[in-house]
Every structure is written in structure tokens, then in C-alpha cells.
Amino acid sequence: MSLPSRGALAPEELEAAIISGTPNTAMEPKQVATEPTHHYNLRDRAKLKPPARTLLVTIALLCLTSISARPFKGCPSCDFSCTPDGVRLQTPTFNKKAEICCKNYDCKEVHRLNHFSIELPQSLRANTHFCRAQVWGTRKYYRMEIECPAIDICQLTDCYFCIQQLRNPGCLPNFSAILTGIGLMAILLAVCLVLKIIKAMASYLLKCGKCAICLGSLFCRCCRKPDKRSKTRLDSHSESETLLSSEKKPKMGYKPFRIWPISLPGGRVIRLITILTFVILCPPQTQQCAEIISFSAREEKFEVLRNETRCTINDATELTLLPAGQEVCLFLKDSKGNPMGTLKMKL
């Protein structure tokens, strides 16, 4: 007879368990707990908060920087105008930053100023130029553009005795004629002075050459022994020279012709004053006309369509003219080179 095990049930208990349907934990085998083979790095929620905040702040900054600020066109209370010296910008309040940029010129930038101006070179002001201004305020950003017309070259010329007056004779024709006469006289005087110096140097060189020849002949005579024949020849030459000198008639006095009949002290100064007076009283009555054409092109096109002929002729000519409202004279010629007349125009 076998004894029931420790965990076994009696027959009455077994039937009651089957009838009631309750599971019997004693009959089920015990499960053995196994350790996991893969290790997971688990973190607390408090440790995940700082990296998430940093990531969100970085994304927000990137979004802000990627958005381009659109400037406001025009500033109702700003004054951006052209001046004879350049351009001027004036704002109602102190701005954080302002910048003026002109075409073919460097930009100028200032901080914490409500008005400033820049001076442009004469080569830029003599032609039409474009400028742009940018103003950064506390909350807004303005952008303005302006087109400045060309300034008259006579207004840009702020000197009298300079080369610019000779380059632009239309501003002061009489004064430019005087300057031209003075320049020509100075050039002629310089040329005469150079020629005089060259002549003096040439005469000194000739004298030095003659002295060298005389010294050489004397040296040769001293080195050579005197003969009886040479003595007789010298005596005969001296006698013939005395006879010729006694037979010569006295020369008549020669008076050179003088252009100025009256010789006064300071004659050169008087001549210079006379020439200057003549140049001042006789202004130039002629005007130089330009004959240079910078570019000329011509195109001819012929088309025949259903017994119909079409001819198209395009002729274009670009002239080199003076800017800033100066009067220009053009000399016109025909195809054979014969003069046709002059044409005056002003831009």
C-alpha cells in the first residue's frame, strides 16, 4: 500500500475540485525564474528633461534665423536726398544702424546717428548715379533707393588756374583762352631756354676742341726741330700778311634792323604785356567741333515673299558727347569726306 504524497489530495477533495472548477495550484508544476540575457539602459524621467529642452530651444532658434526679414519700402519720416557733394540721409530718431551704398563706390555705415551724408567723387557726380540706403530701427527695417541726376561740370569745377578749366572750355571761354595763351607762352619760353642752353654747351665744346687742337699743334711744333727752310717760309708769310693788312680798306659801320624803333628799358616786359592784352581783347570766335564717332553700325535685310520684296535698313550711330548739359558741336561730313556743316546739341 502506497502512501499519498505530501502535496496530493484526497479523493473527496479531488471530486469537489473537479465539480467546482477551481484550479488546483498544487497540481501545477512550479516555473523556474530565468534571468534576462539583454540589458536595457533605463533612465528616469527627470534625467530626460534637460536634453529635450535644449533640443527645443535649438529648433526654435533655427526657425527664427531662417525667417528672412522683409524690409519696409520707403520711410515716411526719413529724408534721403541728393546734394551737390553727394547724398544725405536724415531720420527722425536715432537708429541702431544705417548704411548708404552707391553704384561703383564703397558703402558707408554708421551707428547711433539720425543724420549723416557722404561725399562722392566728381567722376561719379558728373553722370547719373544710383544710391541705396538701409536703416535698422528698434522694430523695423527700412530700405530706400534714389536716382541722382548728373551735375553740371561747371559747378564741379571749383578752381580757376587748373587743368579742368582747359578740359572744359565751355564754362569760361575767355578765361580758358587766356590760360591757353599763357600755357603756350610758357612752353615757348621753356623751349627757347633749352635751345639757348644747348647752343651755349655746343659753343663751349667747340672752344674746348679748338683749344685742344692748338695745344696739339704747339706740342708738335715744340717737338719738331727747326730747319732753315721753315724759317724762310715763316718770314715770307709774315711779310705777305703785313702787305695784305696795309692794303685792306676800312669797313663801313653796319647797323642791324630793329623791329621796335624805340628802345625803352624793360622792352621784354612791354612785349609780354602787349601780347597778353591782345589775347584778352581778341577772344576766340571759332568753336572746336568733334569729329570722332565712337561706334557706327548698319544692317540691311531683304526678304522676297510671293513676288513681294521687303527691304529693312537699320543704321545706328553712337557719339561721344560731354555730360551734364554741356553744349557739343559736331562736324558733319558726307560719305566722300566733304564737309556738310555743324550741329550743336545739349543733353
mmCIF file of C-alpha atoms in Angstrom:
data_model
loop_
_atom_site.group_PDB
_atom_site.id
_atom_site.type_symbol
_atom_site.label_atom_id
_atom_site.label_comp_id
_atom_site.label_asym_id
_atom_site.label_seq_id
_atom_site.Cartn_x
_atom_site.Cartn_y
_atom_site.Cartn_z
ATOM 1 C CA MET A 1 0.000 0.000 0.000
ATOM 2 C CA SER A 2 1.427 3.249 -1.106
ATOM 3 C CA LEU A 3 1.075 6.416 0.972
ATOM 4 C CA PRO A 4 -0.199 9.600 -0.633
ATOM 5 C CA SER A 5 2.345 12.209 -1.291
ATOM 6 C CA ARG A 6 2.569 15.392 0.735
ATOM 7 C CA GLY A 7 1.032 17.584 -1.829
ATOM 8 C CA ALA A 8 -1.579 15.044 -3.084
ATOM 9 C CA LEU A 9 -5.318 15.454 -2.442
ATOM 10 C CA ALA A 10 -7.806 13.061 -1.030
ATOM 11 C CA PRO A 11 -10.371 11.509 -3.372
ATOM 12 C CA GLU A 12 -13.199 13.564 -1.820
ATOM 13 C CA GLU A 13 -11.250 16.801 -2.235
ATOM 14 C CA LEU A 14 -10.382 15.878 -5.818
ATOM 15 C CA GLU A 15 -14.020 15.319 -6.746
ATOM 16 C CA ALA A 16 -15.025 18.563 -5.074
ATOM 17 C CA ALA A 17 -12.383 20.455 -7.002
ATOM 18 C CA ILE A 18 -13.496 18.925 -10.303
ATOM 19 C CA ILE A 19 -17.136 19.777 -9.624
ATOM 20 C CA SER A 20 -16.419 23.343 -8.508
ATOM 21 C CA GLY A 21 -13.989 24.018 -11.404
ATOM 22 C CA THR A 22 -11.370 25.822 -9.287
ATOM 23 C CA PRO A 23 -7.821 25.291 -10.408
ATOM 24 C CA ASN A 24 -5.524 23.466 -8.161
ATOM 25 C CA THR A 25 -2.256 25.175 -7.733
ATOM 26 C CA ALA A 26 -0.765 22.202 -6.042
ATOM 27 C CA MET A 27 -1.051 20.070 -9.185
ATOM 28 C CA GLU A 28 0.599 22.684 -11.489
ATOM 29 C CA PRO A 29 4.357 22.431 -11.918
ATOM 30 C CA LYS A 30 6.426 25.252 -10.471
ATOM 31 C CA GLN A 31 8.040 27.666 -13.028
ATOM 32 C CA VAL A 32 11.686 28.436 -12.568
ATOM 33 C CA ALA A 33 12.601 32.212 -12.952
ATOM 34 C CA THR A 34 15.184 32.874 -15.661
ATOM 35 C CA GLU A 35 17.444 35.943 -15.736
ATOM 36 C CA PRO A 36 17.269 38.203 -18.879
ATOM 37 C CA THR A 37 20.196 37.961 -21.271
ATOM 38 C CA HIS A 38 19.905 41.593 -22.784
ATOM 39 C CA HIS A 39 20.463 44.623 -20.567
ATOM 40 C CA TYR A 40 18.474 47.855 -21.266
ATOM 41 C CA ASN A 41 19.734 51.315 -20.252
ATOM 42 C CA LEU A 42 16.793 52.696 -18.395
ATOM 43 C CA ARG A 43 16.681 56.345 -17.238
ATOM 44 C CA ASP A 44 14.376 58.301 -15.065
ATOM 45 C CA ARG A 45 12.040 60.973 -16.396
ATOM 46 C CA ALA A 46 13.901 63.686 -14.530
ATOM 47 C CA LYS A 47 17.105 62.890 -16.420
ATOM 48 C CA LEU A 48 15.373 63.241 -19.827
ATOM 49 C CA LYS A 49 14.090 66.840 -19.281
ATOM 50 C CA PRO A 50 17.295 68.967 -19.876
ATOM 51 C CA PRO A 51 18.246 67.412 -23.293
ATOM 52 C CA ALA A 52 14.673 67.817 -24.520
ATOM 53 C CA ARG A 53 14.632 71.484 -23.532
ATOM 54 C CA THR A 54 17.955 72.120 -25.265
ATOM 55 C CA LEU A 55 16.694 70.454 -28.437
ATOM 56 C CA LEU A 56 13.500 72.509 -28.455
ATOM 57 C CA VAL A 57 15.405 75.786 -27.918
ATOM 58 C CA THR A 58 17.811 74.934 -30.756
ATOM 59 C CA ILE A 59 14.942 74.190 -33.153
ATOM 60 C CA ALA A 60 13.230 77.465 -32.227
ATOM 61 C CA LEU A 61 16.404 79.474 -32.843
ATOM 62 C CA LEU A 62 16.907 77.822 -36.220
ATOM 63 C CA CYS A 63 13.353 78.685 -37.206
ATOM 64 C CA LEU A 64 13.842 82.314 -36.189
ATOM 65 C CA THR A 65 17.095 82.673 -38.091
ATOM 66 C CA SER A 66 15.713 81.015 -41.217
ATOM 67 C CA ILE A 67 12.892 83.550 -41.487
ATOM 68 C CA SER A 68 14.121 86.465 -43.676
ATOM 69 C CA ALA A 69 13.104 89.928 -42.527
ATOM 70 C CA ARG A 70 11.216 91.780 -45.206
ATOM 71 C CA PRO A 71 12.130 95.485 -45.278
ATOM 72 C CA PHE A 72 9.548 98.247 -45.432
ATOM 73 C CA LYS A 73 9.806 100.109 -48.710
ATOM 74 C CA GLY A 74 10.181 103.777 -48.013
ATOM 75 C CA CYS A 75 10.314 105.637 -44.751
ATOM 76 C CA PRO A 76 7.581 108.287 -44.346
ATOM 77 C CA SER A 77 9.552 110.349 -41.841
ATOM 78 C CA CYS A 78 13.027 109.883 -43.409
ATOM 79 C CA ASP A 79 14.790 112.272 -45.793
ATOM 80 C CA PHE A 80 17.052 110.621 -48.366
ATOM 81 C CA SER A 81 18.048 113.241 -50.955
ATOM 82 C CA CYS A 82 20.817 114.230 -53.363
ATOM 83 C CA THR A 83 23.212 117.101 -52.694
ATOM 84 C CA PRO A 84 25.831 118.826 -54.882
ATOM 85 C CA ASP A 85 28.535 116.985 -52.925
ATOM 86 C CA GLY A 86 26.868 113.553 -52.747
ATOM 87 C CA VAL A 87 23.832 112.160 -50.884
ATOM 88 C CA ARG A 88 22.287 112.850 -47.464
ATOM 89 C CA LEU A 89 20.204 110.687 -45.114
ATOM 90 C CA GLN A 90 18.174 112.029 -42.188
ATOM 91 C CA THR A 91 15.928 110.015 -39.848
ATOM 92 C CA PRO A 92 13.564 111.311 -37.119
ATOM 93 C CA THR A 93 15.076 109.278 -34.268
ATOM 94 C CA PHE A 94 18.400 107.698 -33.502
ATOM 95 C CA ASN A 95 18.658 104.427 -35.375
ATOM 96 C CA LYS A 96 20.673 101.406 -34.456
ATOM 97 C CA LYS A 97 22.422 101.163 -37.784
ATOM 98 C CA ALA A 98 22.336 102.943 -41.157
ATOM 99 C CA GLU A 99 24.145 102.221 -44.409
ATOM 100 C CA ILE A 100 24.409 104.051 -47.754
ATOM 101 C CA CYS A 101 25.691 102.286 -50.867
ATOM 102 C CA CYS A 102 26.183 103.853 -54.302
ATOM 103 C CA LYS A 103 26.952 102.134 -57.566
ATOM 104 C CA ASN A 104 30.687 101.966 -58.364
ATOM 105 C CA TYR A 105 31.520 103.301 -54.885
ATOM 106 C CA ASP A 106 32.152 101.862 -51.431
ATOM 107 C CA CYS A 107 29.423 101.627 -48.783
ATOM 108 C CA LYS A 108 29.432 103.772 -45.655
ATOM 109 C CA GLU A 109 27.976 102.529 -42.368
ATOM 110 C CA VAL A 110 27.221 104.464 -39.167
ATOM 111 C CA HIS A 111 25.694 103.638 -35.773
ATOM 112 C CA ARG A 112 23.506 105.642 -33.409
ATOM 113 C CA LEU A 113 23.094 108.685 -35.676
ATOM 114 C CA ASN A 114 19.972 110.333 -37.044
ATOM 115 C CA HIS A 115 21.594 112.184 -39.960
ATOM 116 C CA PHE A 116 24.784 111.852 -41.988
ATOM 117 C CA SER A 117 25.984 112.407 -45.562
ATOM 118 C CA ILE A 118 28.684 111.070 -47.849
ATOM 119 C CA GLU A 119 30.718 112.927 -50.459
ATOM 120 C CA LEU A 120 31.043 111.275 -53.857
ATOM 121 C CA PRO A 121 33.914 111.828 -56.331
ATOM 122 C CA GLN A 122 33.491 114.190 -59.284
ATOM 123 C CA SER A 123 33.696 111.375 -61.830
ATOM 124 C CA LEU A 124 30.590 109.809 -60.243
ATOM 125 C CA ARG A 125 28.639 113.042 -59.800
ATOM 126 C CA ALA A 126 29.213 114.083 -63.421
ATOM 127 C CA ASN A 127 26.952 111.204 -64.542
ATOM 128 C CA THR A 128 23.616 109.822 -63.377
ATOM 129 C CA HIS A 129 24.211 107.620 -60.323
ATOM 130 C CA PHE A 130 22.051 105.321 -58.173
ATOM 131 C CA CYS A 131 22.241 105.064 -54.367
ATOM 132 C CA ARG A 132 20.539 102.835 -51.789
ATOM 133 C CA ALA A 133 20.010 103.451 -48.063
ATOM 134 C CA GLN A 134 19.214 100.873 -45.381
ATOM 135 C CA VAL A 135 18.060 101.837 -41.880
ATOM 136 C CA TRP A 136 17.684 99.417 -38.960
ATOM 137 C CA GLY A 137 15.416 100.658 -36.166
ATOM 138 C CA THR A 138 14.238 99.060 -32.948
ATOM 139 C CA ARG A 139 11.429 97.086 -34.559
ATOM 140 C CA LYS A 140 11.512 97.897 -38.277
ATOM 141 C CA TYR A 141 13.939 97.780 -41.160
ATOM 142 C CA TYR A 142 13.642 100.343 -43.966
ATOM 143 C CA ARG A 143 15.149 100.327 -47.424
ATOM 144 C CA MET A 144 15.185 103.328 -49.776
ATOM 145 C CA GLU A 145 16.559 103.940 -53.275
ATOM 146 C CA ILE A 146 17.211 107.163 -55.140
ATOM 147 C CA GLU A 147 18.463 108.203 -58.585
ATOM 148 C CA CYS A 148 20.561 111.365 -58.622
ATOM 149 C CA PRO A 149 20.862 113.331 -61.880
ATOM 150 C CA ALA A 150 24.166 114.446 -63.328
ATOM 151 C CA ILE A 151 25.567 117.722 -62.041
ATOM 152 C CA ASP A 152 26.874 120.386 -64.392
ATOM 153 C CA ILE A 153 30.622 120.075 -64.816
ATOM 154 C CA CYS A 154 30.960 123.845 -64.437
ATOM 155 C CA GLN A 155 29.572 123.606 -60.902
ATOM 156 C CA LEU A 156 32.021 120.844 -60.074
ATOM 157 C CA THR A 157 34.996 122.928 -61.226
ATOM 158 C CA ASP A 158 35.994 124.930 -58.148
ATOM 159 C CA CYS A 159 39.307 126.320 -59.406
ATOM 160 C CA TYR A 160 40.476 128.850 -61.980
ATOM 161 C CA PHE A 161 44.136 128.137 -62.689
ATOM 162 C CA CYS A 162 43.858 124.371 -63.203
ATOM 163 C CA ILE A 163 43.724 121.797 -65.977
ATOM 164 C CA GLN A 164 39.958 121.305 -65.550
ATOM 165 C CA GLN A 165 39.348 124.761 -66.998
ATOM 166 C CA LEU A 166 41.320 123.775 -70.101
ATOM 167 C CA ARG A 167 39.415 120.481 -70.373
ATOM 168 C CA ASN A 168 36.058 122.290 -70.206
ATOM 169 C CA PRO A 169 36.417 125.493 -72.244
ATOM 170 C CA GLY A 170 32.640 125.925 -72.454
ATOM 171 C CA CYS A 171 32.383 127.065 -68.813
ATOM 172 C CA LEU A 172 34.611 130.168 -69.072
ATOM 173 C CA PRO A 173 35.697 130.562 -72.718
ATOM 174 C CA ASN A 174 37.592 133.859 -72.291
ATOM 175 C CA PHE A 175 39.430 132.701 -69.201
ATOM 176 C CA SER A 176 40.278 129.355 -70.810
ATOM 177 C CA ALA A 177 41.653 131.243 -73.843
ATOM 178 C CA ILE A 178 43.855 133.308 -71.521
ATOM 179 C CA LEU A 179 45.079 130.157 -69.794
ATOM 180 C CA THR A 180 45.800 128.566 -73.171
ATOM 181 C CA GLY A 181 47.825 131.610 -74.259
ATOM 182 C CA ILE A 182 49.771 131.650 -71.001
ATOM 183 C CA GLY A 183 50.479 127.936 -71.321
ATOM 184 C CA LEU A 184 51.702 128.313 -74.906
ATOM 185 C CA MET A 185 53.953 131.211 -73.935
ATOM 186 C CA ALA A 186 55.383 129.214 -71.053
ATOM 187 C CA ILE A 187 56.070 126.288 -73.378
ATOM 188 C CA LEU A 188 57.757 128.569 -75.938
ATOM 189 C CA LEU A 189 59.906 130.187 -73.257
ATOM 190 C CA ALA A 190 60.931 126.774 -71.962
ATOM 191 C CA VAL A 191 61.832 125.620 -75.485
ATOM 192 C CA CYS A 192 63.866 128.792 -76.102
ATOM 193 C CA LEU A 193 65.676 128.338 -72.800
ATOM 194 C CA VAL A 194 66.529 124.737 -73.640
ATOM 195 C CA LEU A 195 67.790 125.733 -77.095
ATOM 196 C CA LYS A 196 69.897 128.507 -75.579
ATOM 197 C CA ILE A 197 71.438 126.077 -73.109
ATOM 198 C CA ILE A 198 72.184 123.618 -75.920
ATOM 199 C CA LYS A 199 73.758 126.406 -78.004
ATOM 200 C CA ALA A 200 75.951 127.522 -75.091
ATOM 201 C CA MET A 201 77.077 123.961 -74.454
ATOM 202 C CA ALA A 202 77.871 123.482 -78.153
ATOM 203 C CA SER A 203 79.932 126.706 -78.230
ATOM 204 C CA TYR A 204 81.838 125.612 -75.125
ATOM 205 C CA LEU A 205 82.528 122.250 -76.714
ATOM 206 C CA LEU A 206 83.803 123.947 -79.891
ATOM 207 C CA LYS A 207 86.070 126.198 -77.866
ATOM 208 C CA CYS A 208 87.406 123.236 -75.952
ATOM 209 C CA GLY A 209 88.040 121.446 -79.250
ATOM 210 C CA LYS A 210 89.877 124.437 -80.686
ATOM 211 C CA CYS A 211 91.993 124.728 -77.556
ATOM 212 C CA ALA A 212 92.837 121.048 -77.757
ATOM 213 C CA ILE A 213 93.825 121.417 -81.434
ATOM 214 C CA CYS A 214 96.010 124.468 -80.670
ATOM 215 C CA LEU A 215 97.706 122.694 -77.807
ATOM 216 C CA GLY A 216 98.340 119.688 -80.016
ATOM 217 C CA SER A 217 99.835 121.813 -82.796
ATOM 218 C CA LEU A 218 102.064 123.673 -80.319
ATOM 219 C CA PHE A 219 103.210 120.396 -78.857
ATOM 220 C CA CYS A 220 104.074 119.119 -82.331
ATOM 221 C CA ARG A 221 105.981 122.301 -83.181
ATOM 222 C CA CYS A 222 107.939 122.138 -79.949
ATOM 223 C CA CYS A 223 108.868 118.521 -80.532
ATOM 224 C CA ARG A 224 109.934 119.137 -84.142
ATOM 225 C CA LYS A 225 113.456 120.534 -84.859
ATOM 226 C CA PRO A 226 113.522 123.885 -86.726
ATOM 227 C CA ASP A 227 115.022 123.911 -90.276
ATOM 228 C CA LYS A 228 116.355 126.757 -92.382
ATOM 229 C CA ARG A 229 113.581 126.287 -94.938
ATOM 230 C CA SER A 230 110.895 126.621 -92.293
ATOM 231 C CA LYS A 231 112.437 129.862 -91.035
ATOM 232 C CA THR A 232 112.463 131.372 -94.535
ATOM 233 C CA ARG A 233 108.848 130.275 -95.081
ATOM 234 C CA LEU A 234 107.747 131.906 -91.819
ATOM 235 C CA ASP A 235 109.487 135.161 -92.761
ATOM 236 C CA SER A 236 107.813 135.217 -96.194
ATOM 237 C CA HIS A 237 104.353 134.526 -94.678
ATOM 238 C CA SER A 238 104.740 137.346 -92.140
ATOM 239 C CA GLU A 239 105.763 139.816 -94.879
ATOM 240 C CA SER A 240 102.770 138.871 -97.073
ATOM 241 C CA GLU A 241 100.353 139.260 -94.156
ATOM 242 C CA THR A 242 101.663 142.762 -93.381
ATOM 243 C CA LEU A 243 101.201 143.809 -97.036
ATOM 244 C CA LEU A 244 97.611 142.496 -97.167
ATOM 245 C CA SER A 245 96.691 144.208 -93.926
ATOM 246 C CA SER A 246 98.022 147.550 -95.206
ATOM 247 C CA GLU A 247 96.044 147.241 -98.466
ATOM 248 C CA LYS A 248 92.678 146.458 -96.742
ATOM 249 C CA LYS A 249 90.162 149.301 -96.670
ATOM 250 C CA PRO A 250 88.356 150.291 -93.509
ATOM 251 C CA LYS A 251 84.897 148.661 -93.199
ATOM 252 C CA MET A 252 81.719 150.677 -93.026
ATOM 253 C CA GLY A 253 79.713 150.505 -89.836
ATOM 254 C CA TYR A 254 76.645 148.178 -90.005
ATOM 255 C CA LYS A 255 73.551 148.841 -88.002
ATOM 256 C CA PRO A 256 71.122 145.948 -87.663
ATOM 257 C CA PHE A 257 67.412 146.475 -88.373
ATOM 258 C CA ARG A 258 65.286 146.761 -85.278
ATOM 259 C CA ILE A 259 61.690 145.649 -85.088
ATOM 260 C CA TRP A 260 60.986 148.018 -82.192
ATOM 261 C CA PRO A 261 62.025 151.540 -83.346
ATOM 262 C CA ILE A 262 62.115 152.969 -79.845
ATOM 263 C CA SER A 263 64.356 151.202 -77.362
ATOM 264 C CA LEU A 264 62.918 151.591 -73.888
ATOM 265 C CA PRO A 265 64.034 149.981 -70.647
ATOM 266 C CA GLY A 266 62.153 146.788 -69.915
ATOM 267 C CA GLY A 267 61.331 146.064 -73.540
ATOM 268 C CA ARG A 268 60.599 142.376 -72.939
ATOM 269 C CA VAL A 269 58.065 143.197 -70.222
ATOM 270 C CA ILE A 270 56.297 145.623 -72.572
ATOM 271 C CA ARG A 271 56.158 142.979 -75.300
ATOM 272 C CA LEU A 272 54.713 140.427 -72.881
ATOM 273 C CA ILE A 273 52.035 142.882 -71.687
ATOM 274 C CA THR A 274 51.144 143.728 -75.292
ATOM 275 C CA ILE A 275 50.702 140.051 -76.218
ATOM 276 C CA LEU A 276 48.536 139.386 -73.157
ATOM 277 C CA THR A 277 46.363 142.425 -73.934
ATOM 278 C CA PHE A 278 45.898 141.212 -77.493
ATOM 279 C CA VAL A 279 44.874 137.756 -76.290
ATOM 280 C CA ILE A 280 42.369 139.206 -73.793
ATOM 281 C CA LEU A 281 40.783 141.654 -76.244
ATOM 282 C CA CYS A 282 40.503 139.104 -79.041
ATOM 283 C CA PRO A 283 38.536 136.108 -77.692
ATOM 284 C CA PRO A 284 38.277 133.098 -79.939
ATOM 285 C CA GLN A 285 35.481 133.414 -82.489
ATOM 286 C CA THR A 286 35.598 129.773 -83.536
ATOM 287 C CA GLN A 287 34.487 126.680 -81.685
ATOM 288 C CA GLN A 288 36.159 123.328 -81.963
ATOM 289 C CA CYS A 289 33.857 120.609 -83.216
ATOM 290 C CA ALA A 290 34.217 116.926 -82.517
ATOM 291 C CA GLU A 291 34.829 114.654 -85.479
ATOM 292 C CA ILE A 292 35.249 111.364 -83.627
ATOM 293 C CA ILE A 293 32.451 108.775 -83.788
ATOM 294 C CA SER A 294 32.823 106.083 -81.183
ATOM 295 C CA PHE A 295 30.717 103.412 -82.900
ATOM 296 C CA SER A 296 28.692 103.088 -86.087
ATOM 297 C CA ALA A 297 26.730 100.071 -87.357
ATOM 298 C CA ARG A 298 24.414 99.405 -90.284
ATOM 299 C CA GLU A 299 22.209 96.442 -91.066
ATOM 300 C CA GLU A 300 20.396 95.709 -94.336
ATOM 301 C CA LYS A 301 17.808 92.977 -94.725
ATOM 302 C CA PHE A 302 15.973 91.929 -97.889
ATOM 303 C CA GLU A 303 13.077 89.460 -97.993
ATOM 304 C CA VAL A 304 11.208 88.067 -101.020
ATOM 305 C CA LEU A 305 7.775 86.600 -100.214
ATOM 306 C CA ARG A 306 5.389 85.654 -103.071
ATOM 307 C CA ASN A 307 6.608 88.198 -105.579
ATOM 308 C CA GLU A 308 6.933 90.844 -102.855
ATOM 309 C CA THR A 309 10.258 92.334 -101.817
ATOM 310 C CA ARG A 310 10.771 93.890 -98.380
ATOM 311 C CA CYS A 311 13.833 95.946 -97.538
ATOM 312 C CA THR A 312 14.789 96.816 -93.960
ATOM 313 C CA ILE A 313 17.725 99.133 -93.244
ATOM 314 C CA ASN A 314 18.849 99.798 -89.672
ATOM 315 C CA ASP A 315 21.528 102.416 -89.105
ATOM 316 C CA ALA A 316 22.814 103.140 -85.582
ATOM 317 C CA THR A 317 25.497 105.580 -84.516
ATOM 318 C CA GLU A 318 26.823 106.206 -81.017
ATOM 319 C CA LEU A 319 28.535 109.536 -80.425
ATOM 320 C CA THR A 320 30.940 110.523 -77.676
ATOM 321 C CA LEU A 321 29.333 113.578 -76.057
ATOM 322 C CA LEU A 322 30.067 115.677 -72.991
ATOM 323 C CA PRO A 323 27.818 115.039 -69.951
ATOM 324 C CA ALA A 324 25.969 117.348 -67.596
ATOM 325 C CA GLY A 325 24.269 119.712 -70.049
ATOM 326 C CA GLN A 326 27.318 120.976 -71.926
ATOM 327 C CA GLU A 327 26.938 122.255 -75.466
ATOM 328 C CA VAL A 328 28.593 119.981 -78.015
ATOM 329 C CA CYS A 329 29.461 120.885 -81.590
ATOM 330 C CA LEU A 330 29.592 118.089 -84.174
ATOM 331 C CA PHE A 331 31.221 118.445 -87.577
ATOM 332 C CA LEU A 332 29.227 116.549 -90.207
ATOM 333 C CA LYS A 333 30.700 115.015 -93.353
ATOM 334 C CA ASP A 334 29.256 113.048 -96.220
ATOM 335 C CA SER A 335 30.334 109.604 -97.398
ATOM 336 C CA LYS A 336 33.119 111.128 -99.523
ATOM 337 C CA GLY A 337 34.553 113.187 -96.668
ATOM 338 C CA ASN A 338 33.278 116.582 -97.842
ATOM 339 C CA PRO A 339 32.064 118.946 -95.078
ATOM 340 C CA MET A 340 28.300 119.332 -94.770
ATOM 341 C CA GLY A 341 28.003 121.622 -91.753
ATOM 342 C CA THR A 342 27.997 121.677 -87.983
ATOM 343 C CA LEU A 343 25.432 120.536 -85.451
ATOM 344 C CA LYS A 344 25.170 121.861 -81.901
ATOM 345 C CA MET A 345 23.310 119.956 -79.212
ATOM 346 C CA LYS A 346 22.946 119.885 -75.447
ATOM 347 C CA LEU A 347 21.892 116.884 -73.385
#
